[in-house]
PDB file of C-alpha atoms in Angstrom:
ATOM      1  CA  MET A 100      -0.005   0.020  -0.004  1.00  0.00           C
ATOM      2  CA  ASN A 101       1.464   3.417  -1.116  1.00  0.00           C
ATOM      3  CA  MET A 102       0.113   5.932   1.285  1.00  0.00           C
ATOM      4  CA  THR A 103       1.826   9.378   0.107  1.00  0.00           C
ATOM      5  CA  THR A 104      -0.919  11.313   1.517  1.00  0.00           C
ATOM      6  CA  PRO A 105      -3.629  10.721   4.262  1.00  0.00           C
ATOM      7  CA  ASP A 106      -7.182  10.007   3.383  1.00  0.00           C
ATOM      8  CA  ALA A 107      -9.813  12.447   4.002  1.00  0.00           C
ATOM      9  CA  GLU A 108     -10.532  11.262   7.747  1.00  0.00           C
ATOM     10  CA  GLN A 109      -7.002  10.691   8.599  1.00  0.00           C
ATOM     11  CA  GLY A 110      -6.488  14.474   7.222  1.00  0.00           C
ATOM     12  CA  ARG A 111      -9.221  15.815   9.348  1.00  0.00           C
ATOM     13  CA  MET A 112      -7.890  14.265  12.335  1.00  0.00           C
ATOM     14  CA  LEU A 113      -4.514  15.375  11.948  1.00  0.00           C
ATOM     15  CA  CYS A 114      -5.752  18.912  11.295  1.00  0.00           C
ATOM     16  CA  LEU A 115      -7.841  18.805  14.405  1.00  0.00           C
ATOM     17  CA  ALA A 116      -5.252  17.324  16.765  1.00  0.00           C
ATOM     18  CA  THR A 117      -2.421  19.681  15.558  1.00  0.00           C
ATOM     19  CA  LEU A 118      -4.852  22.803  16.063  1.00  0.00           C
ATOM     20  CA  LYS A 119      -5.803  21.536  19.534  1.00  0.00           C
ATOM     21  CA  LEU A 120      -2.182  20.958  20.790  1.00  0.00           C
ATOM     22  CA  ILE A 121      -0.928  24.279  19.414  1.00  0.00           C
ATOM     23  CA  ALA A 122      -3.946  26.126  21.100  1.00  0.00           C
ATOM     24  CA  ARG A 123      -3.635  24.301  24.269  1.00  0.00           C
ATOM     25  CA  ASP A 124       0.239  23.811  24.853  1.00  0.00           C
ATOM     26  CA  GLY A 125       1.848  26.210  22.294  1.00  0.00           C
ATOM     27  CA  ASP A 126       4.276  28.687  23.836  1.00  0.00           C
ATOM     28  CA  GLU A 127       5.670  31.768  22.448  1.00  0.00           C
ATOM     29  CA  ALA A 128       8.943  31.609  20.482  1.00  0.00           C
ATOM     30  CA  VAL A 129      10.998  33.942  18.341  1.00  0.00           C
ATOM     31  CA  GLN A 130      12.661  33.041  15.286  1.00  0.00           C
ATOM     32  CA  VAL A 131      15.505  35.350  14.040  1.00  0.00           C
ATOM     33  CA  ASP A 132      16.221  34.961  10.240  1.00  0.00           C
ATOM     34  CA  GLU A 133      19.591  35.652   8.357  1.00  0.00           C
ATOM     35  CA  ASN A 134      18.605  39.219   8.086  1.00  0.00           C
ATOM     36  CA  ASP A 135      18.197  39.670  11.983  1.00  0.00           C
ATOM     37  CA  ARG A 136      14.521  40.146  11.475  1.00  0.00           C
ATOM     38  CA  PHE A 137      12.487  38.790  14.388  1.00  0.00           C
ATOM     39  CA  THR A 138       9.222  36.679  13.821  1.00  0.00           C
ATOM     40  CA  GLU A 139       6.808  35.604  16.699  1.00  0.00           C
ATOM     41  CA  TRP A 140       5.753  31.964  16.542  1.00  0.00           C
ATOM     42  CA  ARG A 141       3.682  29.580  18.636  1.00  0.00           C
ATOM     43  CA  MET A 142       5.549  26.325  18.974  1.00  0.00           C
ATOM     44  CA  VAL A 143       5.285  22.970  20.871  1.00  0.00           C
ATOM     45  CA  GLN A 144       7.522  20.045  20.838  1.00  0.00           C
ATOM     46  CA  ARG A 145       6.282  16.471  21.863  1.00  0.00           C
ATOM     47  CA  GLY A 146       8.930  13.747  21.611  1.00  0.00           C
ATOM     48  CA  ARG A 147      10.613  13.623  18.249  1.00  0.00           C
ATOM     49  CA  TYR A 148       8.045  16.288  16.695  1.00  0.00           C
ATOM     50  CA  CYS A 149       7.815  20.018  16.763  1.00  0.00           C
ATOM     51  CA  PHE A 150       4.765  21.911  15.664  1.00  0.00           C
ATOM     52  CA  ALA A 151       5.324  25.606  14.728  1.00  0.00           C
ATOM     53  CA  GLU A 152       2.493  27.851  14.198  1.00  0.00           C
ATOM     54  CA  LYS A 153       3.877  30.806  11.872  1.00  0.00           C
ATOM     55  CA  PRO A 154       2.334  34.118  10.719  1.00  0.00           C
ATOM     56  CA  ALA A 155       1.758  34.793   7.068  1.00  0.00           C
ATOM     57  CA  ASN A 156       4.637  36.312   5.185  1.00  0.00           C
ATOM     58  CA  GLU A 157       5.413  37.589   1.638  1.00  0.00           C
ATOM     59  CA  ARG A 158       5.401  33.970   0.394  1.00  0.00           C
ATOM     60  CA  LEU A 159       3.266  31.710   2.401  1.00  0.00           C
ATOM     61  CA  PRO A 160      -0.193  32.200   4.364  1.00  0.00           C
ATOM     62  CA  ARG A 161      -0.396  31.545   8.211  1.00  0.00           C
ATOM     63  CA  ARG A 162       0.317  28.047   8.839  1.00  0.00           C
ATOM     64  CA  ILE A 163       1.494  25.323  11.290  1.00  0.00           C
ATOM     65  CA  ASP A 164       4.655  23.412   9.994  1.00  0.00           C
ATOM     66  CA  ALA A 165       5.326  19.953  11.577  1.00  0.00           C
ATOM     67  CA  TYR A 166       8.842  18.777  11.802  1.00  0.00           C
ATOM     68  CA  GLU A 167      10.701  15.690  12.877  1.00  0.00           C
ATOM     69  CA  VAL A 168      13.522  16.665  15.340  1.00  0.00           C
ATOM     70  CA  GLU A 169      16.114  15.129  17.406  1.00  0.00           C
ATOM     71  CA  ASP A 170      14.629  14.519  20.804  1.00  0.00           C
ATOM     72  CA  GLY A 171      15.888  16.918  23.441  1.00  0.00           C
ATOM     73  CA  GLU A 172      16.048  20.276  24.654  1.00  0.00           C
ATOM     74  CA  ASN A 173      17.793  22.004  21.975  1.00  0.00           C
ATOM     75  CA  PHE A 174      16.980  20.883  18.036  1.00  0.00           C
ATOM     76  CA  LEU A 175      16.928  22.707  14.895  1.00  0.00           C
ATOM     77  CA  LEU A 176      14.047  22.886  12.527  1.00  0.00           C
ATOM     78  CA  ASP A 177      15.445  21.688   9.319  1.00  0.00           C
ATOM     79  CA  PRO A 178      13.238  22.321   6.326  1.00  0.00           C
ATOM     80  CA  GLN A 179      14.181  18.967   4.867  1.00  0.00           C
ATOM     81  CA  ARG A 180      12.654  17.293   7.953  1.00  0.00           C
ATOM     82  CA  LYS A 181       9.280  19.072   7.595  1.00  0.00           C
ATOM     83  CA  LEU A 182       6.545  16.579   7.431  1.00  0.00           C
ATOM     84  CA  PHE A 183       3.395  18.621   6.726  1.00  0.00           C
ATOM     85  CA  SER A 184       1.892  22.109   6.715  1.00  0.00           C
ATOM     86  CA  LEU A 185      -1.392  23.300   7.578  1.00  0.00           C
ATOM     87  CA  GLN A 186      -2.071  26.405   5.751  1.00  0.00           C
ATOM     88  CA  TYR A 187      -4.968  28.733   6.893  1.00  0.00           C
ATOM     89  CA  ARG A 188      -7.053  29.691   3.919  1.00  0.00           C
ATOM     90  CA  HIS A 189      -9.060  32.194   6.145  1.00  0.00           C
ATOM     91  CA  ASN A 190      -9.383  32.472   9.915  1.00  0.00           C
ATOM     92  CA  GLY A 191     -12.994  31.636  10.292  1.00  0.00           C
ATOM     93  CA  LYS A 192     -14.400  29.402  13.194  1.00  0.00           C
ATOM     94  CA  PRO A 193     -13.476  26.877  12.464  1.00  0.00           C
ATOM     95  CA  PRO A 194     -10.503  27.826  10.218  1.00  0.00           C
ATOM     96  CA  ASP A 195     -10.439  26.613   6.720  1.00  0.00           C
ATOM     97  CA  LEU A 196      -7.185  24.748   6.147  1.00  0.00           C
ATOM     98  CA  HIS A 197      -5.282  23.379   3.402  1.00  0.00           C
ATOM     99  CA  LEU A 198      -3.179  20.202   4.309  1.00  0.00           C
ATOM    100  CA  VAL A 199       0.362  20.105   2.254  1.00  0.00           C
ATOM    101  CA  VAL A 200       2.058  16.827   2.852  1.00  0.00           C
ATOM    102  CA  LEU A 201       5.751  17.185   2.372  1.00  0.00           C
ATOM    103  CA  GLN A 202       7.043  13.635   3.285  1.00  0.00           C
ATOM    104  CA  PRO A 203       5.347  10.329   2.227  1.00  0.00           C
ATOM    105  CA  CYS A 204       2.955   9.778   5.372  1.00  0.00           C
ATOM    106  CA  GLU A 205       3.539   5.990   5.692  1.00  0.00           C
ATOM    107  CA  ARG A 206       6.892   6.917   7.371  1.00  0.00           C
ATOM    108  CA  TRP A 207       5.419   9.226   9.846  1.00  0.00           C
ATOM    109  CA  LEU A 208       1.631   9.465   9.981  1.00  0.00           C
ATOM    110  CA  GLY A 209       0.805   6.665  12.592  1.00  0.00           C
ATOM    111  CA  ASP A 210       3.542   7.939  15.023  1.00  0.00           C
ATOM    112  CA  VAL A 211       2.788  11.741  14.747  1.00  0.00           C
ATOM    113  CA  MET A 212      -1.089  10.795  15.244  1.00  0.00           C
ATOM    114  CA  LEU A 213       0.078   8.556  18.363  1.00  0.00           C
ATOM    115  CA  THR A 214       2.190  11.306  19.636  1.00  0.00           C
ATOM    116  CA  LEU A 215      -0.662  14.087  19.247  1.00  0.00           C
ATOM    117  CA  VAL A 216      -3.333  11.991  20.868  1.00  0.00           C
ATOM    118  CA  MET A 217      -0.967  10.943  23.698  1.00  0.00           C
ATOM    119  CA  ALA A 218       0.006  14.502  24.332  1.00  0.00           C
ATOM    120  CA  LEU A 219      -3.798  15.911  24.234  1.00  0.00           C
ATOM    121  CA  ASP A 220      -4.651  13.018  26.686  1.00  0.00           C
ATOM    122  CA  MET A 221      -2.071  14.173  29.149  1.00  0.00           C
ATOM    123  CA  ARG A 222      -3.666  15.521  32.452  1.00  0.00           C
ATOM    124  CA  ASN A 223      -2.055  18.622  34.211  1.00  0.00           C
TER     125      ASN A 223
END
């Protein structure tokens, strides 16, 4: 079975769980680019995955990008390790999102969904 993109139900669940995790657990973060410009993000890391909500820029809409990272306190968001991007089409309630899959999901979808569900099930 070649599953390069999730089916419709898997895509909806991935979007919902990612939105909920960013809304509930996302912390403010600042990114500094090569031109010393500051951009504010909301970001959360769970295990091997990092989810970063980024504002719109001249090239891309507001979005949540998911990366596979080395597990630990310090990590690098490598564009080549970006798994998917949830791009906001508009900011309605609920938002209209476009899922862009950047890596074949048979490699990561099950583990990401398990990570998201476990993170959302944690009691504080």
